[in-house]
Amino acid sequence: MISQSLPVQLSIASPADIERTAGQLLAIRDRFRDTERTAPDALRPLILESWRRCQALHVDPLLRYAPAAIARDVQLRERWEANALLMQAAEPVMRYLADMLAESGYVVALADATGCILRLVGDRIVRRRLARIDFLPGGGWGEAQAGTNAIGTALTDGHPVQLMAAEHFCDGWQDLTCTAVPIHDALTRGVIGVLDVTGDYRLIRSPLVSLLAAAALEVENGLRPTPQVGPVNPRVTRLLRAEGTGPPLLLPGSVLEAKPSAVTCAETDAPDALVVTRLEDLQARDAVYLVAAGGAVGASLDVQATLEHVAEQAAHLLRLDRAAAGLFNLKQDHNAIYVWHRHKPPAIEREHTWEEILGHSRAVDLLQERGEPVIVEDAASSDLVSATLLDQLEIRSLMLLPLTGARGVAGFIVAPRRGASHWSIDDVRLGLTLAAQAATAIENARLFDSLQRHARRIEALNAIAALLSALQDPSRHLETIVDRIAEILGLSAGLVLLRDEAAGRLTLAAYRGLPASLIEELRAHPVPLQESYVMQTGESMLIRDAATDERILYEPFRRARLHEVMVVPLAAGGARLGILQVACGSDRTFTDDDLSLFTAIGQQLGLALENEQRARAARDVEALREADRLKSAFLAMISHDLRSPLTAIHASIEGLLDGESLQALPLQEQLLQNIAGQTARLGRLVDQVLDLSRIEAGVLPLDRDWVEVPSLIDDAVAAALGDDATRPVERHVPSTMPLLYVDYDRMFQVLFNLLENARKYAPPGSPIAVEAEHTSSAVLIGVADRGPGIPAAEHEAVFQHFYRLRGTAPAAPSGSGLGLAICRGIVEAHGGTIWVEDRPGGGSIFRFSLPLPESSPAEGGAAH
Ligand code: ADP
C-alpha cells in the first residue's frame, strides 16, 4: 500500500551526469540565442518549440525574472476568488505533495489558466529564493510573460512537462528543474490550471512526472460533481460489503477514498444497466489507480523493492488477494520472485514454492518466448501449468504478464485467482499497462543498481589507491595491503606471490586467512612460473571449482579447497610482477564485476610496486652520483696537495742528474733516471686528475687566443710522435684553414692525447693520419689509426673517466683511462663535441669539432 512514508529517493543519475547534461544544455541554449539554430537532435522538440514561441513573443531571455503579473493584493484576491474551486480541490493534494517532498528542496505551485501563480507551498528557503525571481503568488509564468518554463509550456502544450536547468529559456533558471502538469476541466477538457513542482536540478527525478500527473487527476476528480450511483443490485451490495474498503489510494483526502470497492464484471451477475454504469465508473477510477500504481512502482530505485511494489500494485489494480512478480536471470543478491499477500506477510518458503512451480511451467516458457500475456482460466483443463502443483498454492486460474524492457522479456507478473475464472479485456489491458510501467521501473532500478555498483567500485579503488599512495614502499607492507583489500571487498582470504625472475618462480610475499598447510607448501615449494596460468597469459581468472578447473596447475591450490577464487596479475605496463589471489567464503560467489574490479586492484598494486622499484633505482642513482661527487672532491684535493711535493722531487732529481759535482756511478745514474721518469709520469697523472676535477667542477680556466690549425697539428704531432721514426704520419690539412679562437695549450693537450693513444694502441709502424676540414661555422679535426678499433657498444664509454676497454689485456699499454675524458672536457668547454668512429678498413678515428667564432681577429670582435 502506498503510504505517506513512501520513500522519495531524489537522484537517479550520478550528480556528475546531471551536471554534464546541464552544461550541454546551456551550450545549446546559448547557441540558440546567438543563431536561433540548434542541431536537430540536440533538444526535445517540445522545448525547441517553446523557445521558438518565446523568440516570436519577444520575451527577453536576459531578464532574470518574470514580471509579476499582479502588482496589488486586491488583484490577487480577485484571482483567488475566480479560481476558488480549483484552489479548494488542489489544496489537499498540494499539502500532500509538500509533505511528501518535505526537506527535499522542492516547492509545489498551483497556477491558473494564464500561468499566474495562485499558491505556493513547500520548503521555505527554496520559496524565499524563488521569490527573488518573482516565482511567488501573483507571478506570471505564462510563456508570453516569462519565456520557456514548465508552467508556460504545460499550458501551451496541454501535457505534463519536465524542464531541466537550461531548458528554461530565461536566465536565473539554469539550476532548477520544474515539473508541471496541466489540470483539465472534467467536462470541456480545457486547461484550467497547472500543478508544478520546482527544485534544485540535481534532484531531478523522473517519477515526479507520474506523481504529479496522478496529483493533477486527483484535483480534476475533486472538481467533478460527486457521481450518483444508481439502484444497486443486492448481490453487488453484499459483495461490496464483504470486500470492505477498496484498494489503497494515492492521495489522502481523495474523493475516491469514499467510494466502494471495485468489483469485476465476472464476479457479479448484476443487471446490464448497472454493470454499464459501474464500468464507466471503474474506468475513470482505474486510470487514477494506474497512474498511482505507476508512481508507486517507480518510487524505489532498489530492484528488490521495485519487484515488491510491482506485486503489490498488481494485486491492488486487478483486485486480487495476492500477486507475484518475478525476474529472469537474477544475480545472487535478489530473490527471483516476490509474492505479495493482502493479509499475510510474505513467507520466504512460499516464494520458493512459487519459483519452483512456475519455473517448470510451460506457461512461463511461453511468456518468455513470445513476450505476450498468458492466461490460464482453469488450471484443471490446461496443459500450460500443472494443476496439482498449482493446487499447493491454492491457485486455479492465473494471468501471466510479461515485463518487457529494452532488452526483451525481463520477468513477469503473476495474477492468480483461487477459482476458475474469466479474465476480462480490461483486466488484461490494465495488467499490461502496469507491466509496461513496471518494466521501465525495474530497468531504472537495475540501471541505478549498476550505477551504485560502479560507485562502489570507484570507492573501493579510491580506498586502495589512498592506501597505496600513503605507503612509500608498498612491498614492505604487503601484509597490510592484503588485509585492507580483503576488508574492503569483504573477503575471507588473500595472498600475494611475487615473481622471482632468477629462480623462475613465484614466492609468497603476504597472505591472510589461508590454511596453514597451503602456506607451508607455498614456502617449501614455491609456484614455478610455468605453473601459473596468470603469469603465463596475463589474464585474470575466476575459479568456481578448483578441483576441476584446468587452469590450476599448482597442485597445492587444488588441494586447498578454497570456495571461489579470483587470481589477477600484478600488472605494470607490459610486465607482470606477480599475482594477487583472493577467495571468498561459502556465503557468497564472485561475479564478473568482482573480477574486473579485482583486476583493476591488481593493476594498481602492480603499478605501485613498479613505482617503488623505480623510486629505489632513482635513489640508487642519486647515491652513486653523490659518491662520484665525493670522489671528485677527494681527487681534486689529493692531486692538488700531491703536485707541490712532486714538483720539488722532480726538480731535485733533475738537479742531481745535471749536477757536475755528482760523480754518480752508472747504476746510481740509471736509478736516478728511473726515479725521474716515474716522477714525471706521476706528475702527469696528478695533472690529469687535477684537470679532470676542474673540468667536472666546471672551473677549467681557458686562456683563449687565435690559433692556426696547421701549426697546432704540427706541434702536437712533433711532441707525440716526433721521437718515433718508424711511424708514418699522414697529414690531410687544407692550406687555407680559418683561425680557431681557443686555449692553445688545452687544444694541444687534446691532440696530443689522441695521437699518443693512436701510437699506444695501434701496432708499431702502422700509419697515423691527422685530418682537418672546416665548414662556415666549425672546424673538424680527426686522428685515425689502424689499431684494434673500439667496439661500437663502447664508443661512448671510452670517454668516461677511468674507463679502459673491457678486453684490455694485462699486457696492453699502461694508461689511466683519463686521457679521453679530459679531451672531452676540454672540447666541450670550448663549445665543441668529440666522438669516435670505426675507420673503414680497420682502426678508429677520433674526431672533434670546434665552433668558429662569429668574428675574425681582423675585426677584433672575439679576441677580448
Ligand atoms: P688510457 O689510454 O690512459 O687508458 P684514455 O682515456 O686515453 O685512457 O683511453 C681510454 C681507453 O680507450 C683506453 O684504455 C683504450 O682501451 C681505449 N682507446 C683509446 N684510444 C684508443 C685507440 N686509438 N685505439 C684503441 N683503443 C683506444
Short mmCIF file of N, CA, C and O and ligand atoms in Angstrom, two decimals, residues 757-758 760-761 785 788-790 798 803-805 808 814-821 844 846, ligand 1:
data_model
loop_
_atom_site.label_atom_id
_atom_site.label_comp_id
_atom_site.label_asym_id
_atom_site.label_seq_id
_atom_site.Cartn_x
_atom_site.Cartn_y
_atom_site.Cartn_z
N ASN A 757 97.42 8.08 -27.88
CA ASN A 757 96.60 6.85 -27.85
C ASN A 757 96.80 6.06 -29.13
O ASN A 757 96.95 4.83 -29.10
N ALA A 758 96.79 6.76 -30.29
CA ALA A 758 96.96 6.09 -31.58
C ALA A 758 98.31 5.37 -31.58
O ALA A 758 98.40 4.21 -32.01
N LYS A 760 99.97 4.42 -28.94
CA LYS A 760 99.98 3.37 -27.93
C LYS A 760 99.24 2.12 -28.37
O LYS A 760 99.70 1.01 -28.19
N TYR A 761 98.04 2.35 -28.96
CA TYR A 761 97.17 1.19 -29.20
C TYR A 761 97.29 0.59 -30.59
O TYR A 761 96.89 -0.54 -30.79
N ASP A 785 93.76 5.81 -36.82
CA ASP A 785 94.84 4.82 -36.73
C ASP A 785 94.38 3.49 -37.30
O ASP A 785 93.24 3.33 -37.70
N PRO A 788 93.35 -1.69 -33.07
CA PRO A 788 92.31 -2.71 -32.92
C PRO A 788 90.89 -2.14 -33.03
O PRO A 788 89.92 -2.89 -33.15
N GLY A 789 90.75 -0.80 -33.01
CA GLY A 789 89.42 -0.19 -33.08
C GLY A 789 88.69 -0.30 -31.73
O GLY A 789 89.20 -0.92 -30.79
N ILE A 790 87.54 0.33 -31.66
CA ILE A 790 86.77 0.33 -30.41
C ILE A 790 85.37 -0.20 -30.70
O ILE A 790 84.72 0.28 -31.62
N VAL A 798 84.27 5.01 -23.62
CA VAL A 798 85.70 5.31 -23.54
C VAL A 798 85.97 6.75 -23.12
O VAL A 798 87.06 7.07 -22.66
N TYR A 803 87.85 4.90 -17.55
CA TYR A 803 87.32 3.77 -18.34
C TYR A 803 88.40 3.25 -19.28
O TYR A 803 89.00 4.02 -20.02
N ARG A 804 88.59 1.96 -19.23
CA ARG A 804 89.51 1.35 -20.19
C ARG A 804 88.73 0.23 -20.87
O ARG A 804 87.81 -0.33 -20.29
N LEU A 805 89.08 -0.06 -22.09
CA LEU A 805 88.31 -1.06 -22.84
C LEU A 805 88.23 -2.38 -22.07
O LEU A 805 89.20 -2.78 -21.44
N THR A 808 90.82 -5.01 -22.55
CA THR A 808 92.22 -4.59 -22.46
C THR A 808 93.03 -5.65 -21.69
O THR A 808 92.78 -5.91 -20.51
N SER A 814 100.12 0.69 -20.75
CA SER A 814 99.61 1.22 -19.49
C SER A 814 98.86 2.52 -19.74
O SER A 814 99.11 3.23 -20.70
N GLY A 815 97.94 2.80 -18.89
CA GLY A 815 97.16 4.03 -19.04
C GLY A 815 96.26 4.19 -17.83
O GLY A 815 96.10 3.27 -17.03
N SER A 816 95.68 5.37 -17.72
CA SER A 816 94.85 5.65 -16.54
C SER A 816 93.37 5.67 -16.86
O SER A 816 92.53 5.68 -15.97
N GLY A 817 93.06 5.73 -18.15
CA GLY A 817 91.64 5.87 -18.51
C GLY A 817 91.16 7.30 -18.31
O GLY A 817 89.95 7.53 -18.25
N LEU A 818 92.10 8.24 -18.26
CA LEU A 818 91.68 9.63 -18.03
C LEU A 818 91.81 10.49 -19.29
O LEU A 818 91.12 11.51 -19.42
N GLY A 819 92.70 10.06 -20.23
CA GLY A 819 93.03 10.92 -21.38
C GLY A 819 91.82 11.37 -22.15
O GLY A 819 91.62 12.57 -22.39
N LEU A 820 90.98 10.40 -22.56
CA LEU A 820 89.83 10.76 -23.40
C LEU A 820 88.81 11.59 -22.62
O LEU A 820 88.16 12.47 -23.18
N ALA A 821 88.67 11.29 -21.31
CA ALA A 821 87.73 12.07 -20.51
C ALA A 821 88.17 13.53 -20.48
O ALA A 821 87.35 14.46 -20.59
N SER A 844 90.45 3.07 -35.65
CA SER A 844 89.42 4.02 -35.25
C SER A 844 89.80 5.45 -35.64
O SER A 844 90.98 5.73 -35.89
N PHE A 846 89.23 9.24 -34.10
CA PHE A 846 88.69 10.14 -33.08
C PHE A 846 88.54 11.50 -33.73
O PHE A 846 89.47 12.01 -34.34
P1 ADP B 1 94.27 5.49 -21.27
O1 ADP B 1 94.77 5.44 -22.66
O2 ADP B 1 95.12 6.22 -20.34
O3 ADP B 1 93.81 4.16 -20.78
P2 ADP B 1 92.15 7.02 -22.43
O4 ADP B 1 91.04 7.74 -21.78
O5 ADP B 1 93.03 7.82 -23.28
O6 ADP B 1 92.95 6.32 -21.28
O7 ADP B 1 91.56 5.87 -23.23
C1 ADP B 1 90.58 5.07 -22.66
C2 ADP B 1 90.58 3.68 -23.25
O8 ADP B 1 90.18 3.74 -24.60
C3 ADP B 1 91.94 3.10 -23.35
O9 ADP B 1 92.31 2.42 -22.17
C4 ADP B 1 91.87 2.16 -24.50
O10 ADP B 1 91.38 0.93 -24.05
C5 ADP B 1 90.87 2.82 -25.40
N1 ADP B 1 91.48 3.56 -26.50
C6 ADP B 1 91.80 4.88 -26.51
N2 ADP B 1 92.29 5.23 -27.71
C7 ADP B 1 92.30 4.11 -28.48
C8 ADP B 1 92.72 3.82 -29.84
N3 ADP B 1 93.22 4.74 -30.62
N4 ADP B 1 92.57 2.55 -30.26
C9 ADP B 1 92.07 1.59 -29.46
N5 ADP B 1 91.68 1.81 -28.19
C10 ADP B 1 91.79 3.06 -27.70
#
